[in-house]
């Protein structure tokens, strides 16, 4: 299969977008990590509460 011709303008645009995304990711890394930890903790707590409630209901 022949390779499609690469548009230099499009390539530059993709590179620019990648750089911007990388910069944003590096800037927001601590915030994103905090959000992930909080979300994970909340989900774990919810699952735990659900399991405990089910057990109490089953025990009667």
mmCIF file of N, CA and C in Angstrom:
data_model
loop_
_atom_site.group_PDB
_atom_site.id
_atom_site.type_symbol
_atom_site.label_atom_id
_atom_site.label_comp_id
_atom_site.label_asym_id
_atom_site.label_seq_id
_atom_site.Cartn_x
_atom_site.Cartn_y
_atom_site.Cartn_z
ATOM 1 N N UNK A 1 0.839 -1.199 0.000
ATOM 2 C CA UNK A 1 0.000 0.000 0.000
ATOM 3 C C UNK A 1 0.874 1.249 0.000
ATOM 4 N N UNK A 2 0.639 2.155 -0.931
ATOM 5 C CA UNK A 2 1.453 3.385 -0.941
ATOM 6 C C UNK A 2 1.050 4.314 0.202
ATOM 7 N N UNK A 3 2.041 4.983 0.731
ATOM 8 C CA UNK A 3 1.789 5.935 1.824
ATOM 9 C C UNK A 3 1.059 7.162 1.278
ATOM 10 N N UNK A 4 0.073 7.676 1.995
ATOM 11 C CA UNK A 4 -0.571 8.907 1.533
ATOM 12 C C UNK A 4 0.384 10.081 1.670
ATOM 13 N N UNK A 5 0.306 11.048 0.767
ATOM 14 C CA UNK A 5 1.206 12.200 0.858
ATOM 15 C C UNK A 5 0.951 12.994 2.139
ATOM 16 N N UNK A 6 2.025 13.411 2.794
ATOM 17 C CA UNK A 6 1.915 14.127 4.056
ATOM 18 C C UNK A 6 1.818 15.616 3.779
ATOM 19 N N UNK A 7 0.796 16.228 4.327
ATOM 20 C CA UNK A 7 0.608 17.668 4.181
ATOM 21 C C UNK A 7 1.459 18.353 5.257
ATOM 22 N N UNK A 8 2.464 19.164 4.872
ATOM 23 C CA UNK A 8 3.332 19.792 5.879
ATOM 24 C C UNK A 8 2.569 20.722 6.824
ATOM 25 N N UNK A 9 1.570 21.421 6.299
ATOM 26 C CA UNK A 9 0.788 22.325 7.153
ATOM 27 C C UNK A 9 0.030 21.531 8.202
ATOM 28 N N UNK A 10 -0.567 20.433 7.763
ATOM 29 C CA UNK A 10 -1.319 19.570 8.676
ATOM 30 C C UNK A 10 -0.380 18.972 9.722
ATOM 31 N N UNK A 11 0.818 18.567 9.254
ATOM 32 C CA UNK A 11 1.802 17.991 10.169
ATOM 33 C C UNK A 11 2.214 19.020 11.226
ATOM 34 N N UNK A 12 2.426 20.256 10.792
ATOM 35 C CA UNK A 12 2.809 21.328 11.717
ATOM 36 C C UNK A 12 1.680 21.591 12.717
ATOM 37 N N UNK A 13 0.442 21.550 12.223
ATOM 38 C CA UNK A 13 -0.717 21.774 13.102
ATOM 39 C C UNK A 13 -0.792 20.680 14.164
ATOM 40 N N UNK A 14 -0.609 19.425 13.737
ATOM 41 C CA UNK A 14 -0.629 18.318 14.695
ATOM 42 C C UNK A 14 0.486 18.463 15.724
ATOM 43 N N UNK A 15 1.658 18.874 15.262
ATOM 44 C CA UNK A 15 2.789 19.067 16.165
ATOM 45 C C UNK A 15 2.475 20.165 17.183
ATOM 46 N N UNK A 16 1.892 21.258 16.697
ATOM 47 C CA UNK A 16 1.509 22.347 17.596
ATOM 48 C C UNK A 16 0.503 21.901 18.641
ATOM 49 N N UNK A 17 -0.503 21.131 18.195
ATOM 50 C CA UNK A 17 -1.522 20.634 19.117
ATOM 51 C C UNK A 17 -0.872 19.710 20.150
ATOM 52 N N UNK A 18 0.038 18.844 19.697
ATOM 53 C CA UNK A 18 0.710 17.917 20.606
ATOM 54 C C UNK A 18 1.520 18.680 21.649
ATOM 55 N N UNK A 19 2.218 19.730 21.219
ATOM 56 C CA UNK A 19 3.022 20.526 22.155
ATOM 57 C C UNK A 19 2.122 21.211 23.184
ATOM 58 N N UNK A 20 1.011 21.780 22.716
ATOM 59 C CA UNK A 20 0.077 22.453 23.629
ATOM 60 C C UNK A 20 -0.488 21.461 24.640
ATOM 61 N N UNK A 21 -0.899 20.286 24.159
ATOM 62 C CA UNK A 21 -1.456 19.264 25.046
ATOM 63 C C UNK A 21 -0.412 18.837 26.072
ATOM 64 N N UNK A 22 0.831 18.671 25.612
ATOM 65 C CA UNK A 22 1.908 18.275 26.515
ATOM 66 C C UNK A 22 2.140 19.339 27.581
ATOM 67 N N UNK A 23 2.177 20.608 27.171
ATOM 68 C CA UNK A 23 2.374 21.700 28.128
ATOM 69 C C UNK A 23 1.241 21.747 29.149
ATOM 70 N N UNK A 24 0.008 21.620 28.666
ATOM 71 C CA UNK A 24 -1.145 21.631 29.572
ATOM 72 C C UNK A 24 -1.060 20.455 30.534
ATOM 73 N N UNK A 25 -0.690 19.289 30.011
ATOM 74 C CA UNK A 25 -0.594 18.101 30.864
ATOM 75 C C UNK A 25 0.474 18.281 31.941
ATOM 76 N N UNK A 26 1.625 18.849 31.554
ATOM 77 C CA UNK A 26 2.702 19.068 32.528
ATOM 78 C C UNK A 26 2.273 20.110 33.563
ATOM 79 N N UNK A 27 1.577 21.147 33.124
ATOM 80 C CA UNK A 27 1.132 22.192 34.047
ATOM 81 C C UNK A 27 0.092 21.663 35.020
ATOM 82 N N UNK A 28 -0.830 20.840 34.509
ATOM 83 C CA UNK A 28 -1.942 20.381 35.334
ATOM 84 C C UNK A 28 -1.693 19.010 35.953
ATOM 85 N N UNK A 29 -0.475 18.494 35.827
ATOM 86 C CA UNK A 29 -0.202 17.147 36.333
ATOM 87 C C UNK A 29 -0.570 16.991 37.812
ATOM 88 N N UNK A 30 -0.134 17.900 38.717
ATOM 89 C CA UNK A 30 -0.507 17.728 40.123
ATOM 90 C C UNK A 30 -2.020 17.798 40.330
ATOM 91 N N UNK A 31 -2.678 18.713 39.634
ATOM 92 C CA UNK A 31 -4.128 18.847 39.760
ATOM 93 C C UNK A 31 -4.823 17.592 39.250
ATOM 94 N N UNK A 32 -4.379 17.112 38.088
ATOM 95 C CA UNK A 32 -4.982 15.909 37.509
ATOM 96 C C UNK A 32 -4.782 14.719 38.433
ATOM 97 N N UNK A 33 -3.585 14.619 39.013
ATOM 98 C CA UNK A 33 -3.301 13.529 39.940
ATOM 99 C C UNK A 33 -4.229 13.606 41.142
ATOM 100 N N UNK A 34 -4.429 14.808 41.668
ATOM 101 C CA UNK A 34 -5.335 14.994 42.803
ATOM 102 C C UNK A 34 -6.746 14.577 42.427
ATOM 103 N N UNK A 35 -7.196 14.989 41.224
ATOM 104 C CA UNK A 35 -8.542 14.638 40.774
ATOM 105 C C UNK A 35 -8.681 13.125 40.659
ATOM 106 N N UNK A 36 -7.661 12.470 40.080
ATOM 107 C CA UNK A 36 -7.704 11.016 39.917
ATOM 108 C C UNK A 36 -7.758 10.329 41.282
ATOM 109 N N UNK A 37 -6.929 10.808 42.223
ATOM 110 C CA UNK A 37 -6.901 10.205 43.553
ATOM 111 C C UNK A 37 -8.240 10.398 44.256
ATOM 112 N N UNK A 38 -8.784 11.615 44.170
ATOM 113 C CA UNK A 38 -10.077 11.887 44.816
ATOM 114 C C UNK A 38 -11.183 11.039 44.202
ATOM 115 N N UNK A 39 -11.194 10.958 42.869
ATOM 116 C CA UNK A 39 -12.229 10.163 42.197
ATOM 117 C C UNK A 39 -12.092 8.692 42.572
ATOM 118 N N UNK A 40 -10.866 8.183 42.545
ATOM 119 C CA UNK A 40 -10.632 6.789 42.916
ATOM 120 C C UNK A 40 -11.046 6.518 44.352
ATOM 121 N N UNK A 41 -10.687 7.427 45.251
ATOM 122 C CA UNK A 41 -11.066 7.270 46.655
ATOM 123 C C UNK A 41 -12.568 7.289 46.826
ATOM 124 N N UNK A 42 -13.239 8.192 46.122
ATOM 125 C CA UNK A 42 -14.699 8.281 46.206
ATOM 126 C C UNK A 42 -15.346 6.995 45.698
ATOM 127 N N UNK A 43 -14.840 6.472 44.568
ATOM 128 C CA UNK A 43 -15.393 5.240 44.012
ATOM 129 C C UNK A 43 -15.163 4.065 44.960
ATOM 130 N N UNK A 44 -13.959 3.997 45.548
ATOM 131 C CA UNK A 44 -13.669 2.913 46.490
ATOM 132 C C UNK A 44 -14.581 2.998 47.706
ATOM 133 N N UNK A 45 -14.777 4.214 48.206
ATOM 134 C CA UNK A 45 -15.655 4.425 49.359
ATOM 135 C C UNK A 45 -17.092 4.025 49.013
ATOM 136 N N UNK A 46 -17.540 4.386 47.824
ATOM 137 C CA UNK A 46 -18.898 4.029 47.398
ATOM 138 C C UNK A 46 -19.059 2.515 47.337
ATOM 139 N N UNK A 47 -18.076 1.838 46.736
ATOM 140 C CA UNK A 47 -18.139 0.371 46.638
ATOM 141 C C UNK A 47 -18.151 -0.254 48.032
ATOM 142 N N UNK A 48 -17.326 0.281 48.920
ATOM 143 C CA UNK A 48 -17.260 -0.234 50.280
ATOM 144 C C UNK A 48 -18.604 -0.055 50.982
ATOM 145 N N UNK A 49 -19.174 1.141 50.879
ATOM 146 C CA UNK A 49 -20.481 1.408 51.504
ATOM 147 C C UNK A 49 -21.541 0.479 50.943
ATOM 148 N N UNK A 50 -21.517 0.278 49.629
ATOM 149 C CA UNK A 50 -22.490 -0.597 48.979
ATOM 150 C C UNK A 50 -22.352 -2.024 49.497
ATOM 151 N N UNK A 51 -21.110 -2.505 49.603
ATOM 152 C CA UNK A 51 -20.872 -3.863 50.079
ATOM 153 C C UNK A 51 -21.345 -4.022 51.525
ATOM 154 N N UNK A 52 -21.030 -3.030 52.365
ATOM 155 C CA UNK A 52 -21.420 -3.099 53.776
ATOM 156 C C UNK A 52 -22.947 -3.088 53.899
ATOM 157 N N UNK A 53 -23.611 -2.219 53.120
ATOM 158 C CA UNK A 53 -25.080 -2.146 53.190
ATOM 159 C C UNK A 53 -25.699 -3.449 52.733
ATOM 160 N N UNK A 54 -25.162 -4.040 51.673
ATOM 161 C CA UNK A 54 -25.705 -5.311 51.188
ATOM 162 C C UNK A 54 -25.538 -6.396 52.247
ATOM 163 N N UNK A 55 -24.390 -6.399 52.920
ATOM 164 C CA UNK A 55 -24.148 -7.426 53.925
ATOM 165 C C UNK A 55 -25.109 -7.261 55.096
ATOM 166 N N UNK A 56 -25.313 -6.015 55.505
ATOM 167 C CA UNK A 56 -26.230 -5.771 56.617
ATOM 168 C C UNK A 56 -27.657 -6.174 56.235
ATOM 169 N N UNK A 57 -28.041 -5.879 55.004
ATOM 170 C CA UNK A 57 -29.385 -6.247 54.547
ATOM 171 C C UNK A 57 -29.539 -7.757 54.517
ATOM 172 N N UNK A 58 -28.476 -8.449 54.067
ATOM 173 C CA UNK A 58 -28.545 -9.893 53.953
ATOM 174 C C UNK A 58 -28.589 -10.526 55.348
ATOM 175 N N UNK A 59 -27.810 -9.947 56.288
ATOM 176 C CA UNK A 59 -27.797 -10.484 57.644
ATOM 177 C C UNK A 59 -29.119 -10.211 58.350
ATOM 178 N N UNK A 60 -29.799 -9.180 57.923
ATOM 179 C CA UNK A 60 -31.128 -8.938 58.416
ATOM 180 C C UNK A 60 -31.229 -7.942 59.512
#
